[in-house]
Each structure stands twice: as structure tokens, then as C-alpha cells.
Amino acid sequence: MADPARATTEPLVQVRDLKMHFPVSRGLLGRKTGAIKAVDGVSFDIMPRETLGMVGESGCGKSTTGRAVLRLYDITGGSIRINGTEIGQMSQSALRKHRPTMQMVFQDPQACLNPRMTLAGLIGEPLDEHTGWSRARKLERIYELMDAVGLNRNFANRYPHEFSGGQRQRIGIARALALNPSFIVCDEPIAALDVSIQAQVVNLLEELQEKLGLTYLFISHDLSMVRHIATRVAVMYLGKVVEIAPREALYADPLHPYTQALLSSVPDPDPETAQQVRRIILKGDVPSPANPPQGCNFCTRCPAVMPVCREIEPETREVAPGRFVACHLHDASVPTSIPTGGPTPGGASTTNQQGGSS
Amino acid sequence: MLNFTIRRLVMAVPTVIIISLLIFLLLDLAPGDPTAQLPLTIPLEVRDEIRLALGLGDPVIVRYFKWLQMMLVNEPLHALEQVTGWNVAPDTQRILSWQSRSPVGDIIAQRIPQTLWVVGMGYLFGILIALPIGIISAYKQYSWFDQLGTFIAMVGFSVPVFFTGVVLILVFSVWLGWFPSMYDTTLRVTDWDSFMRQVRQMVLPVSVLALFNAAQISRFMRASMLDNLNMDYVRTARAKGLRERTVVMVHVLRNSMIPVVTVIALGVPSVFSGAIITETIFRVNGLGALLINAIYANDIPMIQTLTFIFAVLIVLFNLIADVIYGILDPRIRYD
Amino acid sequence: MRLKATLWGAAAALALVPAAAMAERERGSSGHLNIIYWQAVSTMNPFLSGGTKEMNASSIVLEPLARFDAAGELVAWLAEEIPTLDNGGVSEDLKTITWRLKEGLLWSDGTPVTAADVVFTHEYCTHPEGGCSYRDRFAGIESVVAEDDHTVVITFEDATPNPYIPFVGAGSPIIQQAQFQNCLGARAPECTDANFAPVGTGPYVVTDFRPNDVIQFEANPNYRVPTQPYFATITWAGGGDATGAARAVFQTGEMDYAWNLQLAPEVIEQMQSGGQGELLVDFGPLMERIELNFTDVSADLPDDERGTRMHPHPILTDIRVREALSRAIDRELLTEIGYGPTGRATCNFIVAPPAMASPNNDNCLVQDMDRANELLDEAGWERGPDGIRTRDGMRLELLFNTSTNAVRQDFQALIQQWWREIGVDTRLRNIDAGVFFGSDPSSPDTYVKFWADVQMYASLFEGTDPTPHLEQRRCGREPRPETQWPGQNINRYCNPEYDALWAELNREPDPERRQELVIALNDMFVQDFAHLPLVARGRVSAKSTDLGGVVMNVWDSEHWNQAEWYRITE
């Protein structure tokens, strides 16, 4: 699954067949009666200095994937290599030494900052834990980080609740950067922020990437923001990656029917073109990850569903250079008409977008 | 914070005055007669004279202001004199118990040591047992330890003290003879021997109270820990690569302690009000026994004074709990 | 430290057993005594309390001129001898009595006891603002005069055939003038030190007093009997509950003597099996009874007429109904359930002293439902369809009050059931003891006001002379609204014959004739079914098996001979 375009460099992050199942227990004795397959066999690579966007509906497992990659969970199966080190099955205590290289920026900047610690304490804590620096040196580093994310140095002794949402996210970023990580998982870092602040934070992330040579896994449900920041994009549905492609290719020509549906939902700022875009409205709800359908996970809602989809789970294959998709429509071995560039009428209802305001 | 504290203290004054009026009137108007406990051989005419001698002849409002003046001025001054030895106490009347005809302040002062020793220790040990149990139970939720902790808490909570107390006496005093069943308030701790005797006579009542208190506080600790264990900042702390110990002890525990410390502070007045049942079973003549005795004997001045002191303590510790909350939680600002 | 020294002393005594076993007991030789009063003592001044526990505790410090022994006989105590008509101590007109103090009596502080102290005691207790609980002991006294240092003359207003009330018994001890002279009247409560540690003539002195908690005593160095008291020190603990006190004597051996063990019979029995203690029971004048109201207490009457002689009771004025109610009760069963060995079924108003208890009424001890039904039939009460009797449209329905107390509620339920069987409908109420026995004139629920048809409680009298107790049932002694309800004729009984007989008793100095008169009055009262005696209740205490010299006494303090208590050694 190596990306031939970048074959010359080793990927920084290599995830193979990652599985994260949460046990479900019922009854008086708490017997395990099943599992929620939040992430069920996800594979992808991230190149150094690259941003992999990860999109999907809520509950599709993208956040779980992000946390599992950083081993904030003990994963059910699969392998995770970061910077050449296999961390998939590493013990949490052994993992601690590797934590400095991989960090995470969380969605809710309010909740993920300990309310009883000052800004300096929050940013400096990883330094206490992982470096033997003197107080002065640590303080110097804290100021440096605050400068880097655009926080006034005078705020060092304040508590998180005294800051605005955007500022708090800057604190979160500064904290993540404290130990010079090479890989940062950004888990919906802007979802909880005002729209006016979102751009600032995204720009900050981009700037920092530029300056520090960071590699991001950028998880978001905001397709336009992903389009803005990501180099490549992975689309997830019900615990699986259905499509991975370079940004331009994906947005111009989505291959998987789910990707198509997802992109059709993005409001177009231009009313002229918006008139012509047909929105694909998916019917029904996402099936429970505890009990996914047989065959293709998307078969219950797919507008282009075929009998084979209900039988066999499609494999992920590279259909064009750098473009991976898991869909029988793009499997040459399955005889079918291949509708590309648009949805097939029948399985899904199509509507015309009514003007710019809806 | 200082401003807040001062303002609250000032606000507390009218509260306490109103409480004092309510206590006084409620007790005064309640049916009951201090001479009802006397043998029936004492004729009613004599009972009337006794009641007059107790000061029940004055109208209620006069008695209230007399009592309030004694409660707020004379008694504190006497207490100050006893503590410091300064000659500040006025030579005026003090609040006299109807039972013993002696100043209630002196009796209360006499009862405080054993109350604090037994009930206070029961509270302290309860907390010391409860916190680790609560923390471990939450950290290992649904483990056998948690289940056991839950079971013990249920037992401590639902089995009444008068049952556990008597069972402990039967086992450890009657059958095994390890500990005395009666507390000796005259024991002075002067050397190792008397210290051990003091410890032995405290074991049973303190265990009963500790079990009861631990049951309550451990559940509270557990719930608070569980709340915080699932917070995002705990995940952040883990992502930072902190030691698990640091994550739990620094991030989870410190935040979980905020409500628990408040609850513990709010419970302190109950230490002073004693543990009526435990004190009665083990014959620890503390403040609880004093109160219940006074109630039985219709010793109104004693009841009024004790309830008033408890009310003041409750008001005070509410304030203390608020202040502690403000200190522990930087998000709280009282301005 | 003292405790430790005592232990060492005990150890030394053990080591010397062969020699010491032969030795006579002497002051302090029995070491330390532990007494438990689960109702703790509030003060050491009995005049300011009136409670039995205070009277008992103070009785080992403060002593009267004479007291009663276990048989109820008068014994000279601080007095040289009992003054009588024969020895000239009581005047022929029964108006004066002359007491002579023993020679050489000393207070515990070493100063001599004089007649002035006796005179002062009278002054102290009769001060109108003092609220002295035993004031009635001095009722009817014209003067108390010290003739010389050792002689006191009490002059009564009227001829008093029983002059042995003032300064006699635990309720009338002598206090020291020097200690209490500034504590008269309203100042009495201010003398806390004196009230907590009175100077006395008794075998013990208070060394530490903590109200409602614990008292420490040590032997009085100036006690008049040089070899007594045998116990050097006493810890008189208070508090806890009756069960705990019993357990401490019977099972753990922590205590040597426990007072007033009002426990369920089966609890006492079970604890006794521990073998470490003995139960002490003796019967005095305390008797549990049902009072039947002779006046109408209907709520329709105005408050100042309700429960007064103006309106006779519509049901209970008929003796046949009263007798039926009595016949329907199984007194033996009540006793067994409620008191076990500490109670005796009785049909008498005066149950003690034994010589004054009437032998003529035992027929009521057997329950007789047939007779009860017959009596009600005769009285014209016919059974209605619901089994309840009616007469002239009036249901045979009674309101039955008592104080809140487990045994009394058991009794109420049983009696209700028996009365139901004979067609009497009973409504039960129980009232908090503090209210029921209280004397708040505005409360409708006091036993004195008796705004119920029947009520149950226990009552007794002081000393061995039932004359004042019998006087209570005289006409005109009933509680009335005009007098703000005090009064002792609780059931408003009124019988001129009874009054005449009582007047005779009150004039009669001859002891034997007095006994006859008491029995006659008792019989008249109970054969009139004026109230229904149920159970004579004993005093119940417990002592450890190795405590000797205890003589249970229901006529005086249980500790009347405290000086003679000793530790039994093998």
C-alpha cells in the first residue's frame, strides 16, 4: 500500500489493520456479550511533514482512530509504527518514553485542560516529566512556546477558565508542542470554536507545521477545513476507511459512493454552481458498530448497492496512483457498470439545491 | 476572597440571631415540663415553686433577651477567662442547666474532650479509611475490590449503629474481653499504661463511628473520582506521557477532592454534636449524650444552648466549606 | 495514678492473703467500688433535684437524723435515739418532737455538727424562692428551734401523729450551714461548688463531680465509725442505657452495682446466666394502676367544667361497670409479660409496707369474664350488633391514656382486648412522659387534668407512712380549674365515709390501730373499685457476686448502709 509517489521516503506513521473494539457486557454477572467495533481494520500511512485529513460522520470512529494511533487505548489488534518504532502492542509504561514524539490536540480545549493548573503548569508539566531541566530553563521553554502559539507571556500564571476558547486551544497546542513532537494528532481541534477563531487556529497549525516540520493527522467533520489543510484525505465510515486519496483528486472526483454523498453535502459558496449540484441524501441511520451489516458496511445506505455488496466485504485497492478505495464498483473482478462522477439514481433520492439560502 | 469571607461573616450575624430566636421559641413553646421527671411523690405546689425558681415566671420575650445576652456575652467571656486565665468574666448570671443548676458552659466544656476524642477520631479514621477505598474503588471500577468496598459501604450505611455497637460489645467485651464496654471519662492519660487504656476504651466506639462515616465518604470519593477519571484533561495528561501515578494522584485526585473536602468540612459540626446512639451504647458521656439527656429531662436552657452552638458551627462550617471550595477550585471566585 | 496505686494495693493485699484473711475489715480495706447509674446524677444537692438518682447519690454524703432500714423500721442515724411518746421525745399533744444529735459528730471538713445546722436546713428548704423539691417534708411546721448545740425542737401547727417526716429519710438530709448560708432562696443555684460537693456527715466525700457523667468519692476521714467505710474510693458512673448497665455487672464485670434495671424480664434472665452478678429486687409502695375517672370529661363541656365534680361520669359512676372492668383484667399475665420477677400482681391501693398491705382483696387476681359480663348486663348495658354494649343510645366507649413506654403500651393493648371481649370499646392514646407527668396547666394531656376516661401510671409514697397517700383521695383534694389544676385526688373520688375514716387515722398515734385503719381505708377504696391496682413494682438493682454488705432498701436510699459495703474475698 506504499505510495509510489513518495516511495523515496519512509512514511512517519504506518498503521496496518488497526482494530479497536470495546466490549459490551450485560446482565448480573457482567458477561461479555459482544463488542462495539469502533475501529475495525484501518490502514494508512502518513509521510513526514504531511497532513492526513480524516473525515467522516460523527460516530464513524475517526476520533477513536486518532486516539488509538497514539495508544491512548490498548488496541484490539493491528500494528502502529511511528518513526520506525512499533508501538501497537507496547506496554503503557514503555510507551511513556515515546510519548514526547507524538502528541495530540483535543477537541474541547476547556475540558481537556486541568482546571486547577495554571497555564505555565499545564504547558510545563510534560517538561517536568520528560526532561531534567532547571526551573529557569523550563520557564524559558514555556515562554518560547507561548510566543510560538501567540499567547501573551503575562498569562503564564492564569487558570484555563480565564481564557477564551481560541486561547485555550492555543494553550492546548502549546502543551502538545512542549516536547518537540514530530507527529501530532489534531482531533477536531476547531470543532468547539467560533467560526471566526477557527481560521486563526488552523492557520496557526499550518504555520507551526511549516516552521517545525510537523506531521499531522487532522481529524474533522468539516470537509472544507480539511480541504484547506490536508495533503491527503481519508474518508471513514463505520469503523473503516473507505477511501484515501490526495486532496485534489478526492474533492474533484470522489470514487466511493459514500465520499460522493459526503461531498455533495458541502454547501457551495457560489449560488451559480450550487444550483447545479445535486445533493445526495442518504436514507436511514448509520448501523450500530456493535452489529455491522454483512458484506460492505455501507450496503444498507448505498445509492449504488449491488447484490454482491451484501455478501462480500470489498477490499481496499489502489485504483489510480495514490488513490485507494474499498468498493465493489471499483473492483474489476466484479462485473458491473461503473458510474463515476455522479450518483446513480434509484437507491438515493436526489434533490435540487434551492438557491443559496437553505 | 477576604472580602467575601468578611461579608459572609457579617451576613452570618443576623442569620444566627434569627436561628437563636427560633430555637428559643420552638423549645419554649414546645410542650413539656422540667418537673415531669420528678417522682410523683413531689406535690404539684412544690413543682410550681421549682418552676418559678428555674426562672419560668418571666414572660417569654424577657427570658429570650436574658438568654441571648448570657449566650452571646457572658458565656463567651467566661470561656475566655477559663482558657486564658484573664479576669474578664462579668460577675453576672450565667445560663444554668435545670438539671444540675450549674452553668451549661462548664458542663459543655467538660464534655468536649471525650466528644472530640471519640467522635472526632471516628470521623478522622472514617475519612482515612474512606479516601483510599473510594480512590481505588473508582480507579478499578467493577473489580472485586470495588464490589467489596461497595458491600462494606452498604453494610456501614444500612446497618444501624445500635446494632453494630451491641454486636461489637458482645464479641469484644463479653466473649473475648479485649475491650471495655464502658468508656471511662475520668481516665487521665499520664503514661504509657493509661494511654493504652485510653486506646482500648476508644477502639469499639471509634470503630463503629469510623465504619459509618467511612461508608458515606468512600461512596462520595468514589463517585467524584469516577466523574474526573473520565474527564478529557485526564486523557490529555496521559497523552502528555505522565506516569499513571501522576495522572491519578495529581490530575484526578486533586480535582476529585474539591467536592469531597467540602463534604468533609460540612460534616465537622456533626462531630461536635456528638453521636447520640454510639455515645449512649458505650457510655461515652459526650455532647450527644448531654443533648439527649437534656431533652429527656426537659432541660430547656441546656437544649437551647447546645442547639444554638450547633447552629453556629453549622453556619461557620458552611462558610469554611465555601472558602475551601474557593481555594481549591480556581474557577470559583467570590466577588 | 490513684487507680494504679489502688491496683498495687490490691496486688499487695493478695500477696498477704494468709495474714490478711484473718484481719478485720477496716476503713478503705476493700479498695475501689464501681457503681453505674444509667440515668446519670445531675447534682449532689437533693433539695435542688428531687430525683431518686440524686437522692441516692447524695445519701452517701448527706445524712438525715433518722432513716428507715430494709424492713421499713425507723433507725436513729445522726440522732441519738428515735424520740417517741414513751421516751418523752414526742409531746403528749403530738405537737412537738425533740431530736438529740449524737455526741462528737463531725462534718467531713472536721467541724462539729450542731443543732444550728438542722435549723438551717429547714430554713434552706422552706425559703419561698428556693424551689426546694422536698419542701413538703416541712409542711405544717410552726418552728424548728435549736435548744442547745445538740437538741432540736420541731413544733407542728397541729397534732401530728406521724412526726417522723422532717429530717427523716434520704429525702430530708442535713446540710452544713457554713457551706450553704449564702445559698438561700434564689441564690441556691449559684452555689455550684456546694451543690456539687456538699460537706456531709456520711461515709464518703465527693472528690470530683461531673454533672450527668461521673462522680468520684473517697472515704470521709471524719466518718463517725472509725473502721468504716470499707471501700476507700467509689466511682459512681452515669450514662449509657439500662441494658449496658446490666451487662457491665452481669457479663463483663466492669461494674459492681447497677441501679434501676428496668429491662424486659427475658433480657434480665439471659444476662443473669453470666453468673457474675445477682439481681436485687424488693417491693416498696410503687404500684401500677388504672385510674377511673368519676367526672365527665366530654369535650362538649366548657373547659372550666370539664373533668370537675359538676358533671359526674356517665358510665364510670356505676360501681358495676367499674367492677366489670376490673374483673376482665388478668393481672398475673400482665405482671409476667411486663415485669417478670420484678413485679407482683396486686389488688391493693397500699401495697407496702407488708404489715399495712391488706390481705382481703386477692379475689381480683383471677380474671373472671363471666362475672364481668354479668355485671354489665345487670347495669343495663346491652350488646349491640358490633359486640359493643350500649345503654340508652350511649355506647360503652372509653378513652384510655397513658405515658409513652413499651410496657404500658403492651398493657394497653391487652386490656383493650379483654375489655372488648366484655363489650367495652377502648380508644388508646399514649402521651410523651414529659407532657403526661408535666404540670403545665394549659396542657390538656397531663395525668393531673385527666381529660380521659381511664388512665394508667404508677405512683408511690415516701417513707413508710401511707397517711398522706391515703389523704389524696379525700373529697376536695381533686384537681380543679379554680386552683390551676394541682391536686392529688386524680380520679376525683369522693366518699364521706372514706374522709371520716381518714380523719380518724390522722389523729391516731397508736401504731397497731393505725395499721388497722390503713387496711380499712385501702379496702374501702379498692372494694369500691375506685381505681384498678394492677402490679406492685419492685426496685430492681444488680450487684456483682463479690460485693458484700448490700441490703436492698425500698424505704430509703438503696445506699443507706453504703459504709458497710465490702469486697468479698475468698
CSV table of N, CA, C and O in Angstrom, one decimal, chain A residues 92-166:
chain,number,residue,atom,x,y,z
A,92,GLN,N,2.1,0.4,28.3
A,92,GLN,CA,1.9,1.8,28.5
A,92,GLN,C,3.2,2.4,29.2
A,92,GLN,O,3.5,3.6,28.9
A,93,SER,N,3.8,1.7,30.0
A,93,SER,CA,5.0,2.3,30.7
A,93,SER,C,6.1,2.4,29.8
A,93,SER,O,6.9,3.4,29.8
A,94,ALA,N,6.3,1.4,28.9
A,94,ALA,CA,7.4,1.5,27.9
A,94,ALA,C,7.1,2.6,26.9
A,94,ALA,O,7.9,3.4,26.4
A,95,LEU,N,5.8,2.8,26.7
A,95,LEU,CA,5.3,3.8,25.7
A,95,LEU,C,5.6,5.2,26.2
A,95,LEU,O,5.8,6.1,25.4
A,96,ARG,N,5.7,5.4,27.5
A,96,ARG,CA,5.9,6.7,28.0
A,96,ARG,C,7.1,7.4,27.5
A,96,ARG,O,7.1,8.6,27.2
A,97,LYS,N,8.1,6.6,27.2
A,97,LYS,CA,9.4,7.2,26.7
A,97,LYS,C,9.2,7.8,25.3
A,97,LYS,O,9.8,8.7,24.9
A,98,HIS,N,8.2,7.2,24.6
A,98,HIS,CA,8.0,7.6,23.2
A,98,HIS,C,6.9,8.7,23.1
A,98,HIS,O,6.7,9.3,22.0
A,99,ARG,N,6.3,9.0,24.2
A,99,ARG,CA,5.2,10.0,24.2
A,99,ARG,C,5.7,11.3,23.6
A,99,ARG,O,4.9,12.0,22.9
A,100,PRO,N,6.9,11.8,24.0
A,100,PRO,CA,7.3,13.1,23.5
A,100,PRO,C,7.2,13.3,22.0
A,100,PRO,O,6.9,14.4,21.5
A,101,THR,N,7.4,12.2,21.2
A,101,THR,CA,7.4,12.4,19.8
A,101,THR,C,6.0,12.5,19.2
A,101,THR,O,5.9,12.9,18.1
A,102,MET,N,5.0,12.0,19.9
A,102,MET,CA,3.7,12.0,19.4
A,102,MET,C,2.7,12.7,20.4
A,102,MET,O,2.7,12.3,21.5
A,103,GLN,N,2.0,13.6,19.9
A,103,GLN,CA,1.1,14.4,20.8
A,103,GLN,C,-0.2,14.6,20.2
A,103,GLN,O,-0.4,14.2,19.0
A,104,MET,N,-1.1,15.1,20.9
A,104,MET,CA,-2.5,15.2,20.5
A,104,MET,C,-3.0,16.6,20.8
A,104,MET,O,-2.7,17.1,21.9
A,105,VAL,N,-3.8,17.2,19.9
A,105,VAL,CA,-4.6,18.4,20.3
A,105,VAL,C,-6.0,18.0,20.3
A,105,VAL,O,-6.5,17.4,19.3
A,106,PHE,N,-6.7,18.3,21.4
A,106,PHE,CA,-8.0,17.7,21.6
A,106,PHE,C,-9.1,18.7,21.1
A,106,PHE,O,-8.9,19.9,20.9
A,107,GLN,N,-10.3,18.1,21.0
A,107,GLN,CA,-11.4,18.9,20.5
A,107,GLN,C,-11.9,20.0,21.4
A,107,GLN,O,-12.0,21.1,21.1
A,108,ASP,N,-12.1,19.6,22.7
A,108,ASP,CA,-12.7,20.6,23.7
A,108,ASP,C,-11.6,21.2,24.5
A,108,ASP,O,-11.2,20.5,25.5
A,109,PRO,N,-11.1,22.3,24.2
A,109,PRO,CA,-10.0,22.9,24.9
A,109,PRO,C,-10.3,23.2,26.4
A,109,PRO,O,-9.4,23.2,27.2
A,110,GLN,N,-11.6,23.4,26.7
A,110,GLN,CA,-12.0,23.7,28.1
A,110,GLN,C,-11.8,22.4,28.9
A,110,GLN,O,-11.2,22.4,30.0
A,111,ALA,N,-12.4,21.3,28.4
A,111,ALA,CA,-12.4,20.1,29.2
A,111,ALA,C,-11.1,19.4,29.3
A,111,ALA,O,-10.9,18.7,30.3
A,112,CYS,N,-10.2,19.6,28.3
A,112,CYS,CA,-9.0,18.8,28.4
A,112,CYS,C,-7.9,19.6,29.1
A,112,CYS,O,-6.7,19.1,29.1
A,113,LEU,N,-8.2,20.7,29.7
A,113,LEU,CA,-7.2,21.4,30.5
A,113,LEU,C,-7.6,21.2,31.9
A,113,LEU,O,-8.7,21.6,32.3
A,114,ASN,N,-6.7,20.7,32.7
A,114,ASN,CA,-7.0,20.6,34.2
A,114,ASN,C,-7.3,22.0,34.8
A,114,ASN,O,-6.4,22.8,34.8
A,115,PRO,N,-8.5,22.1,35.3
A,115,PRO,CA,-8.9,23.5,35.7
A,115,PRO,C,-8.1,24.0,36.9
A,115,PRO,O,-8.1,25.2,37.2
A,116,ARG,N,-7.4,23.1,37.6
A,116,ARG,CA,-6.7,23.5,38.8
A,116,ARG,C,-5.2,23.9,38.5
A,116,ARG,O,-4.5,24.1,39.4
A,117,MET,N,-4.8,23.8,37.2
A,117,MET,CA,-3.4,24.1,36.9
A,117,MET,C,-3.3,25.5,36.2
A,117,MET,O,-4.1,25.8,35.3
A,118,THR,N,-2.2,26.2,36.5
A,118,THR,CA,-2.0,27.4,35.7
A,118,THR,C,-1.5,27.1,34.3
A,118,THR,O,-1.1,25.9,34.1
A,119,LEU,N,-1.5,28.1,33.5
A,119,LEU,CA,-1.1,27.9,32.1
A,119,LEU,C,0.3,27.4,32.1
A,119,LEU,O,0.7,26.4,31.4
A,120,ALA,N,1.2,28.0,32.9
A,120,ALA,CA,2.6,27.5,33.0
A,120,ALA,C,2.7,26.1,33.4
A,120,ALA,O,3.5,25.3,32.9
A,121,GLY,N,1.8,25.8,34.4
A,121,GLY,CA,1.8,24.4,34.9
A,121,GLY,C,1.4,23.4,33.8
A,121,GLY,O,2.0,22.3,33.7
A,122,LEU,N,0.4,23.8,33.1
A,122,LEU,CA,-0.1,22.9,32.0
A,122,LEU,C,0.9,22.7,30.9
A,122,LEU,O,1.1,21.6,30.5
A,123,ILE,N,1.5,23.8,30.5
A,123,ILE,CA,2.4,23.7,29.4
A,123,ILE,C,3.7,23.0,29.9
A,123,ILE,O,4.3,22.2,29.2
A,124,GLY,N,4.1,23.3,31.1
A,124,GLY,CA,5.3,22.8,31.6
A,124,GLY,C,5.3,21.4,32.2
A,124,GLY,O,6.4,20.8,32.3
A,125,GLU,N,4.1,20.9,32.4
A,125,GLU,CA,4.1,19.5,33.0
A,125,GLU,C,4.8,18.5,32.2
A,125,GLU,O,5.6,17.7,32.8
A,126,PRO,N,4.7,18.4,30.9
A,126,PRO,CA,5.4,17.4,30.2
A,126,PRO,C,6.9,17.6,30.4
A,126,PRO,O,7.7,16.6,30.4
A,127,LEU,N,7.4,18.8,30.5
A,127,LEU,CA,8.8,19.1,30.7
A,127,LEU,C,9.2,18.5,32.0
A,127,LEU,O,10.3,17.9,32.1
A,128,ASP,N,8.4,18.7,33.1
A,128,ASP,CA,8.8,18.1,34.4
A,128,ASP,C,9.0,16.6,34.3
A,128,ASP,O,9.8,16.0,34.9
A,129,GLU,N,8.1,16.0,33.5
A,129,GLU,CA,8.0,14.6,33.4
A,129,GLU,C,9.1,14.0,32.6
A,129,GLU,O,9.7,13.0,32.9
A,130,HIS,N,9.4,14.7,31.5
A,130,HIS,CA,10.3,14.1,30.5
A,130,HIS,C,11.7,14.7,30.4
A,130,HIS,O,12.6,14.2,29.7
A,131,THR,N,11.9,15.8,31.1
A,131,THR,CA,13.3,16.5,31.0
A,131,THR,C,13.8,16.7,32.4
A,131,THR,O,13.0,16.7,33.3
A,132,GLY,N,15.0,16.8,32.5
A,132,GLY,CA,15.6,17.1,33.8
A,132,GLY,C,16.0,18.6,33.9
A,132,GLY,O,17.0,18.9,34.6
A,133,TRP,N,15.3,19.4,33.2
A,133,TRP,CA,15.7,20.8,33.1
A,133,TRP,C,15.6,21.6,34.4
A,133,TRP,O,14.7,21.2,35.2
A,134,SER,N,16.3,22.6,34.5
A,134,SER,CA,16.2,23.5,35.6
A,134,SER,C,14.9,24.4,35.5
A,134,SER,O,14.3,24.4,34.4
A,135,ARG,N,14.5,24.9,36.6
A,135,ARG,CA,13.3,25.8,36.5
A,135,ARG,C,13.4,26.9,35.5
A,135,ARG,O,12.4,27.1,34.7
A,136,ALA,N,14.5,27.5,35.5
A,136,ALA,CA,14.6,28.7,34.6
A,136,ALA,C,14.5,28.2,33.1
A,136,ALA,O,13.9,28.8,32.3
A,137,ARG,N,15.2,27.1,32.9
A,137,ARG,CA,15.2,26.6,31.5
A,137,ARG,C,13.8,26.2,31.1
A,137,ARG,O,13.3,26.5,30.0
A,138,LYS,N,13.1,25.6,32.0
A,138,LYS,CA,11.7,25.2,31.7
A,138,LYS,C,10.8,26.4,31.5
A,138,LYS,O,10.0,26.5,30.5
A,139,LEU,N,11.0,27.4,32.3
A,139,LEU,CA,10.2,28.7,32.2
A,139,LEU,C,10.5,29.3,30.8
A,139,LEU,O,9.6,29.8,30.1
A,140,GLU,N,11.8,29.3,30.5
A,140,GLU,CA,12.2,29.8,29.2
A,140,GLU,C,11.5,29.1,28.0
A,140,GLU,O,10.9,29.8,27.1
A,141,ARG,N,11.4,27.8,28.2
A,141,ARG,CA,10.7,27.0,27.1
A,141,ARG,C,9.2,27.3,27.1
A,141,ARG,O,8.6,27.4,26.0
A,142,ILE,N,8.7,27.5,28.3
A,142,ILE,CA,7.2,27.8,28.4
A,142,ILE,C,7.0,29.1,27.7
A,142,ILE,O,6.0,29.2,26.8
A,143,TYR,N,7.8,30.1,27.9
A,143,TYR,CA,7.6,31.4,27.3
A,143,TYR,C,7.8,31.3,25.8
A,143,TYR,O,7.0,31.8,25.0
A,144,GLU,N,8.8,30.5,25.4
A,144,GLU,CA,9.0,30.2,23.9
A,144,GLU,C,7.8,29.7,23.3
A,144,GLU,O,7.3,30.1,22.2
A,145,LEU,N,7.2,28.7,23.9
A,145,LEU,CA,6.0,28.0,23.4
A,145,LEU,C,4.8,29.0,23.3
A,145,LEU,O,4.1,29.0,22.4
A,146,MET,N,4.7,29.8,24.4
A,146,MET,CA,3.6,30.7,24.4
A,146,MET,C,3.7,31.7,23.3
A,146,MET,O,2.8,32.1,22.6
A,147,ASP,N,5.0,32.2,23.1
A,147,ASP,CA,5.3,33.1,21.9
A,147,ASP,C,4.8,32.4,20.6
A,147,ASP,O,4.2,33.0,19.8
A,148,ALA,N,5.2,31.1,20.5
A,148,ALA,CA,5.0,30.4,19.3
A,148,ALA,C,3.5,30.3,18.9
A,148,ALA,O,3.2,30.3,17.8
A,149,VAL,N,2.7,30.1,20.0
A,149,VAL,CA,1.3,30.0,19.7
A,149,VAL,C,0.5,31.3,19.8
A,149,VAL,O,-0.7,31.4,19.7
A,150,GLY,N,1.3,32.4,20.1
A,150,GLY,CA,0.7,33.7,20.2
A,150,GLY,C,-0.1,34.0,21.4
A,150,GLY,O,-1.1,34.6,21.4
A,151,LEU,N,0.5,33.5,22.6
A,151,LEU,CA,-0.1,33.8,23.9
A,151,LEU,C,0.8,34.8,24.6
A,151,LEU,O,2.0,34.7,24.6
A,152,ASN,N,0.2,35.8,25.2
A,152,ASN,CA,0.9,36.8,26.0
A,152,ASN,C,1.6,36.1,27.1
A,152,ASN,O,1.0,35.4,27.9
A,153,ARG,N,2.9,36.5,27.3
A,153,ARG,CA,3.7,35.9,28.4
A,153,ARG,C,3.1,36.2,29.8
A,153,ARG,O,3.3,35.4,30.7
A,154,ASN,N,2.4,37.3,29.9
A,154,ASN,CA,1.9,37.7,31.2
A,154,ASN,C,0.8,36.7,31.7
A,154,ASN,O,0.4,36.7,32.8
A,155,PHE,N,0.3,35.9,30.8
A,155,PHE,CA,-0.8,35.0,31.1
A,155,PHE,C,-0.3,33.7,31.9
A,155,PHE,O,-1.1,32.9,32.2
A,156,ALA,N,1.0,33.6,32.0
A,156,ALA,CA,1.6,32.3,32.5
A,156,ALA,C,0.9,31.8,33.8
A,156,ALA,O,0.8,30.6,34.0
A,157,ASN,N,0.6,32.7,34.6
A,157,ASN,CA,0.1,32.3,35.9
A,157,ASN,C,-1.5,32.2,36.0
A,157,ASN,O,-2.0,32.2,37.1
A,158,ARG,N,-2.1,32.3,34.9
A,158,ARG,CA,-3.6,32.3,34.9
A,158,ARG,C,-4.1,30.9,34.8
A,158,ARG,O,-3.4,30.0,34.3
A,159,TYR,N,-5.4,30.8,35.1
A,159,TYR,CA,-6.0,29.4,35.0
A,159,TYR,C,-6.8,29.4,33.7
A,159,TYR,O,-7.2,30.4,33.2
A,160,PRO,N,-7.0,28.1,33.2
A,160,PRO,CA,-7.7,28.0,31.9
A,160,PRO,C,-9.0,28.7,31.8
A,160,PRO,O,-9.3,29.2,30.7
A,161,HIS,N,-9.8,28.7,32.9
A,161,HIS,CA,-11.1,29.3,32.7
A,161,HIS,C,-11.1,30.8,32.5
A,161,HIS,O,-12.1,31.4,32.1
A,162,GLU,N,-9.9,31.4,32.6
A,162,GLU,CA,-9.8,32.8,32.4
A,162,GLU,C,-9.6,33.2,30.9
A,162,GLU,O,-9.5,34.3,30.5
A,163,PHE,N,-9.5,32.1,30.1
A,163,PHE,CA,-9.2,32.4,28.7
A,163,PHE,C,-10.4,32.1,27.8
A,163,PHE,O,-11.4,31.4,28.2
A,164,SER,N,-10.4,32.6,26.6
A,164,SER,CA,-11.4,32.4,25.6
A,164,SER,C,-11.1,31.0,24.9
A,164,SER,O,-10.0,30.4,25.1
A,165,GLY,N,-12.1,30.5,24.2
A,165,GLY,CA,-12.0,29.2,23.6
A,165,GLY,C,-10.8,29.1,22.7
A,165,GLY,O,-10.0,28.2,22.7
A,166,GLY,N,-10.6,30.2,21.9
A,166,GLY,CA,-9.4,30.2,20.9
A,166,GLY,C,-8.1,30.1,21.7
A,166,GLY,O,-7.2,29.4,21.3
